[in-house]
Structure formats: C-alpha cells, structure tokens
N, CA and C atoms as an extended XYZ file, in Angstrom:
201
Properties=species:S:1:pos:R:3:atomname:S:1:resname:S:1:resid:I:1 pbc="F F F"
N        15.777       -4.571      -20.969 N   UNK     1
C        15.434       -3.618      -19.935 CA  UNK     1
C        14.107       -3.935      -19.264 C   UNK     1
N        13.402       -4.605      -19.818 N   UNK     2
C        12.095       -5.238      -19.024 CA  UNK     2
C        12.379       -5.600      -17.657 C   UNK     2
N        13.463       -6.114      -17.603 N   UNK     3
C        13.704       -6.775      -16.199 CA  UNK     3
C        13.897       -5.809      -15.225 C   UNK     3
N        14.497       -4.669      -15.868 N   UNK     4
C        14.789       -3.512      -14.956 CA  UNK     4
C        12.928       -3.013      -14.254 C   UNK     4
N        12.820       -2.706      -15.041 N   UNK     5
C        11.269       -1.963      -14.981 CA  UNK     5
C        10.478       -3.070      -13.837 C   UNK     5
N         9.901       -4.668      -13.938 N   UNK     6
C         9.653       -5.346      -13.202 CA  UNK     6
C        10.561       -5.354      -12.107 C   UNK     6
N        11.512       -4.804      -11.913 N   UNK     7
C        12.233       -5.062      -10.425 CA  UNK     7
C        11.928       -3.464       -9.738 C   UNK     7
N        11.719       -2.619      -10.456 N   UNK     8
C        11.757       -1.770       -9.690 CA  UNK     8
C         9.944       -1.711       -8.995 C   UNK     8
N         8.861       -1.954      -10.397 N   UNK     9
C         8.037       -2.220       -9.947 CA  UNK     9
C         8.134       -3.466       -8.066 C   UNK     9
N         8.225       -4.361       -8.547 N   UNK    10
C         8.736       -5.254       -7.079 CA  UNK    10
C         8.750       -4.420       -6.068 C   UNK    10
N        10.064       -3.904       -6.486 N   UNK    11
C        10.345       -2.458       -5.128 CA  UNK    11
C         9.361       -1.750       -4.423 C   UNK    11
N         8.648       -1.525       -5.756 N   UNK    12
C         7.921       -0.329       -4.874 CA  UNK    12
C         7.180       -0.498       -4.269 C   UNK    12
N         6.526       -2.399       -5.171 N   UNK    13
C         4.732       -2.757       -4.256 CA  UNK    13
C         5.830       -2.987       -2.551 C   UNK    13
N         6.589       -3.892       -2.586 N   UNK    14
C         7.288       -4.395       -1.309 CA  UNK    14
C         7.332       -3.179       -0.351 C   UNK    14
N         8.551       -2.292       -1.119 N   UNK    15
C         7.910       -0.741        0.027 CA  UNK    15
C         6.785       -0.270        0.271 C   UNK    15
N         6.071       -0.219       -0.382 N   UNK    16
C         4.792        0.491        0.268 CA  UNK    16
C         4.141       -0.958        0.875 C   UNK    16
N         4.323       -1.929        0.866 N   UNK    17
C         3.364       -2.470        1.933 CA  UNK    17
C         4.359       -2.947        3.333 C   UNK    17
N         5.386       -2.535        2.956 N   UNK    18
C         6.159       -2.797        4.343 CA  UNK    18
C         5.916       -1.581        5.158 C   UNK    18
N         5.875       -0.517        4.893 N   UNK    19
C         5.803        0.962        4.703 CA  UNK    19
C         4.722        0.850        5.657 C   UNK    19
N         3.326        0.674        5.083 N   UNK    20
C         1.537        0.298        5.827 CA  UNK    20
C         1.919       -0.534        6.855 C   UNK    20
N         2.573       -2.047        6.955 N   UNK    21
C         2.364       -2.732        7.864 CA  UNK    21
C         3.375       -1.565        9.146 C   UNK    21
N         4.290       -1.373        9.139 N   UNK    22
C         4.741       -0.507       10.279 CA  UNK    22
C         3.752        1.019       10.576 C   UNK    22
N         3.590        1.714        9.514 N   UNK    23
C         2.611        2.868       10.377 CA  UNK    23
C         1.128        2.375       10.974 C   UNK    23
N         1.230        0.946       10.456 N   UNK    24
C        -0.209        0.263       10.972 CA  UNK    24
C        -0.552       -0.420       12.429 C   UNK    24
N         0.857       -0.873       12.605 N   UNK    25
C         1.492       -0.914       13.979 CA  UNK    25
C         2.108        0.069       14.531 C   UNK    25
N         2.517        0.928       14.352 N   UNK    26
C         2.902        2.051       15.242 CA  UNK    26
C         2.130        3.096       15.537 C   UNK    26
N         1.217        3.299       14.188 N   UNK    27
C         0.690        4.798       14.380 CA  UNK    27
C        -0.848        4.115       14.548 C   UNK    27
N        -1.450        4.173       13.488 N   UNK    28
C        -3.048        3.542       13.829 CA  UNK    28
C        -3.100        2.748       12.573 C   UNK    28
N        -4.162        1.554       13.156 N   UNK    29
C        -4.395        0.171       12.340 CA  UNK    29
C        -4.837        0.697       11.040 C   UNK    29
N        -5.457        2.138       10.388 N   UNK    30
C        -6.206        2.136        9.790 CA  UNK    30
C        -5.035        2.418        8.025 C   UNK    30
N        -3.486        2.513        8.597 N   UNK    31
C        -2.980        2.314        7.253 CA  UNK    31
C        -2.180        1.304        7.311 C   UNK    31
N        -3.057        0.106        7.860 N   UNK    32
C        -3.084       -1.257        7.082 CA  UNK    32
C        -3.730       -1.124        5.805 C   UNK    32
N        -4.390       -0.414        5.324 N   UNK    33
C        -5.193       -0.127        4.168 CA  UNK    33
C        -4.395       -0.298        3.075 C   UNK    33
N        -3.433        0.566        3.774 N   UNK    34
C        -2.154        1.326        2.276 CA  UNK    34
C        -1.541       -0.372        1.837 C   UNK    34
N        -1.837       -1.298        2.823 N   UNK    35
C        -0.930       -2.608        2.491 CA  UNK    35
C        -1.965       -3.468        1.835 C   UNK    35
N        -3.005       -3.225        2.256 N   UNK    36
C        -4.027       -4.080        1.967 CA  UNK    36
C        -4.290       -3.299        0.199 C   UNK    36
N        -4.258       -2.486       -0.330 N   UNK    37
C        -4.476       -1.626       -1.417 CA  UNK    37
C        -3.247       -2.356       -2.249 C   UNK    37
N        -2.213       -2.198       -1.767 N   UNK    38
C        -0.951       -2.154       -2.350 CA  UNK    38
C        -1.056       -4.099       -3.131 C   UNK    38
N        -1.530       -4.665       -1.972 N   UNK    39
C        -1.391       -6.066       -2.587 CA  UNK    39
C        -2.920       -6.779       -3.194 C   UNK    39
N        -4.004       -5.876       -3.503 N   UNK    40
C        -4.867       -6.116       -3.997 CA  UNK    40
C        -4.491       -5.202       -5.556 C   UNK    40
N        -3.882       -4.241       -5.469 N   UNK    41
C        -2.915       -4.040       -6.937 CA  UNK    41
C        -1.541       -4.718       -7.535 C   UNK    41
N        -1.285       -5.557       -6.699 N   UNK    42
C        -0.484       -6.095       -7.331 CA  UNK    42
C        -1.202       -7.982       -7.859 C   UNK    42
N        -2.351       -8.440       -7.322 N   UNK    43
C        -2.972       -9.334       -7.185 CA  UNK    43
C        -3.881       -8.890       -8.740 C   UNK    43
N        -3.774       -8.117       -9.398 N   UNK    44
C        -4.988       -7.601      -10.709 CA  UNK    44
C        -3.877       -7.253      -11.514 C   UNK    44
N        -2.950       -6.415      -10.977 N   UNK    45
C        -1.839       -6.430      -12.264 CA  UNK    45
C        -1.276       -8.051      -12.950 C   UNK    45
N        -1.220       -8.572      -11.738 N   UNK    46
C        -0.880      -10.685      -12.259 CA  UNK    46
C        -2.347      -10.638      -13.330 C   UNK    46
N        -3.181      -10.374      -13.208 N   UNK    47
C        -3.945      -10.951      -14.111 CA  UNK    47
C        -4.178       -9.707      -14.924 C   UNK    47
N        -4.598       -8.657      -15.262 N   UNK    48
C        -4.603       -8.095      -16.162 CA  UNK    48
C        -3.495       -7.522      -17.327 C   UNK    48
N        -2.355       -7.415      -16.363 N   UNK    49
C        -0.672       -7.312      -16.938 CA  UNK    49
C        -0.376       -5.372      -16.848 C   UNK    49
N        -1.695       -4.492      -16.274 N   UNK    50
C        -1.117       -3.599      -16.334 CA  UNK    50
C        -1.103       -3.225      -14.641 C   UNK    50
N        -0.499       -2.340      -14.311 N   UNK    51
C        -0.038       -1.324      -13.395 CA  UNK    51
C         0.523       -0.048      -13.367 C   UNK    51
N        -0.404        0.865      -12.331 N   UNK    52
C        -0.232        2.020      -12.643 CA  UNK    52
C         0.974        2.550      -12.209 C   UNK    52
N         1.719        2.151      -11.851 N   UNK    53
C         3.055        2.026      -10.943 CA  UNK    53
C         4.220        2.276      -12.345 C   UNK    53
N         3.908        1.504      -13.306 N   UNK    54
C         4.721        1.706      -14.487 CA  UNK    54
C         4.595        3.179      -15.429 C   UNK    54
N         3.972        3.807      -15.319 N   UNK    55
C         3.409        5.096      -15.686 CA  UNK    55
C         4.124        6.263      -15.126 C   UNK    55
N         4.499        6.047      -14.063 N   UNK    56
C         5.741        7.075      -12.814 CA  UNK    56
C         7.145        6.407      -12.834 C   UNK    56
N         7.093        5.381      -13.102 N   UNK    57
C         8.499        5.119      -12.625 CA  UNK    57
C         9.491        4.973      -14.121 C   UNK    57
N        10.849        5.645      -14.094 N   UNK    58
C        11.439        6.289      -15.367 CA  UNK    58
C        11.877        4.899      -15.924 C   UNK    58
N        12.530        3.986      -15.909 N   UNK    59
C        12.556        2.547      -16.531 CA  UNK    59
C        11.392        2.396      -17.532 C   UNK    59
N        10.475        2.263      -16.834 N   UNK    60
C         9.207        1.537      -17.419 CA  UNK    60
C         8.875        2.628      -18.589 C   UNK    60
N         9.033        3.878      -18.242 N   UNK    61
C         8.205        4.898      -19.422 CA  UNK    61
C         8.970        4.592      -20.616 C   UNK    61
N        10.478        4.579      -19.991 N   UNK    62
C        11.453        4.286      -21.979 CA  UNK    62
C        11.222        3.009      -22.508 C   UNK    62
N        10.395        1.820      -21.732 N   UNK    63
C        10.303        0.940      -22.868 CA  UNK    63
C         9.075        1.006      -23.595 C   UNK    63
N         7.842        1.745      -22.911 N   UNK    64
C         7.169        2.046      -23.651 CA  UNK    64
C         7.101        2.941      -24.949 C   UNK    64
N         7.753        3.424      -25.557 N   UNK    65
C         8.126        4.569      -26.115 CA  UNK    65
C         8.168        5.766      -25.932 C   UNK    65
N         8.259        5.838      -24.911 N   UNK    66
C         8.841        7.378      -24.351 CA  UNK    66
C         7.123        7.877      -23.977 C   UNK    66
N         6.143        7.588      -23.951 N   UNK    67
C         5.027        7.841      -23.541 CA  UNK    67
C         5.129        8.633      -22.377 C   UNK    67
C-alpha cells in the first residue's frame, strides 16, 4: 500500500501547483506562490522523507498505524 499513499501524495503536489499556475495567470500573479510553496515542499520532502500532505490524506494514515 505504500505505493498507493506516494501516488496520491503525487496527486496532490501536481494539483495544487497546476491549480497556482492557472489562478496565477488568470486571477493575479501573486498565487504563483501556492506553486512556488507547493514545489519547494515537495523539493525537502525528497530529502528529508517527510510530508505534511501524508498526515490528511486517508491511505497514508493506515500505513502508519492508524495515527
């Protein structure tokens, strides 16, 4: 089930920075942020191995032990 949990993680960084780059172009430049955030957390999770993203999303909590 690991694999599950890392794909959904995937998902979500990908949505939310696809998410920023369009309201960043449509609405105002300033939630380029949300993309720029999104891939400076996924750039520290590669090296530290955690993310807070796994903490909300229901996959990830059951392999931790139900935490």
């Amino acid at each position: 089930m690991v694999d599950t949990c890392h794909l959904q993680v995937r998902r979500l960084g990908g949505t939310v920075v696809l998410i920023g780059l369009a309201l960043g172009i449509l609405v105002n430049q300033w939630f380029l942020a949300v993309s720029a955030f999104a891939g400076l957390n996924l750039l520290q999770s590669s090296f530290t191995d955690f993310c807070p993203a796994e903490r909300f999303l229901p996959d990830c909590r059951t392999e931790q032990g139900g935490a």
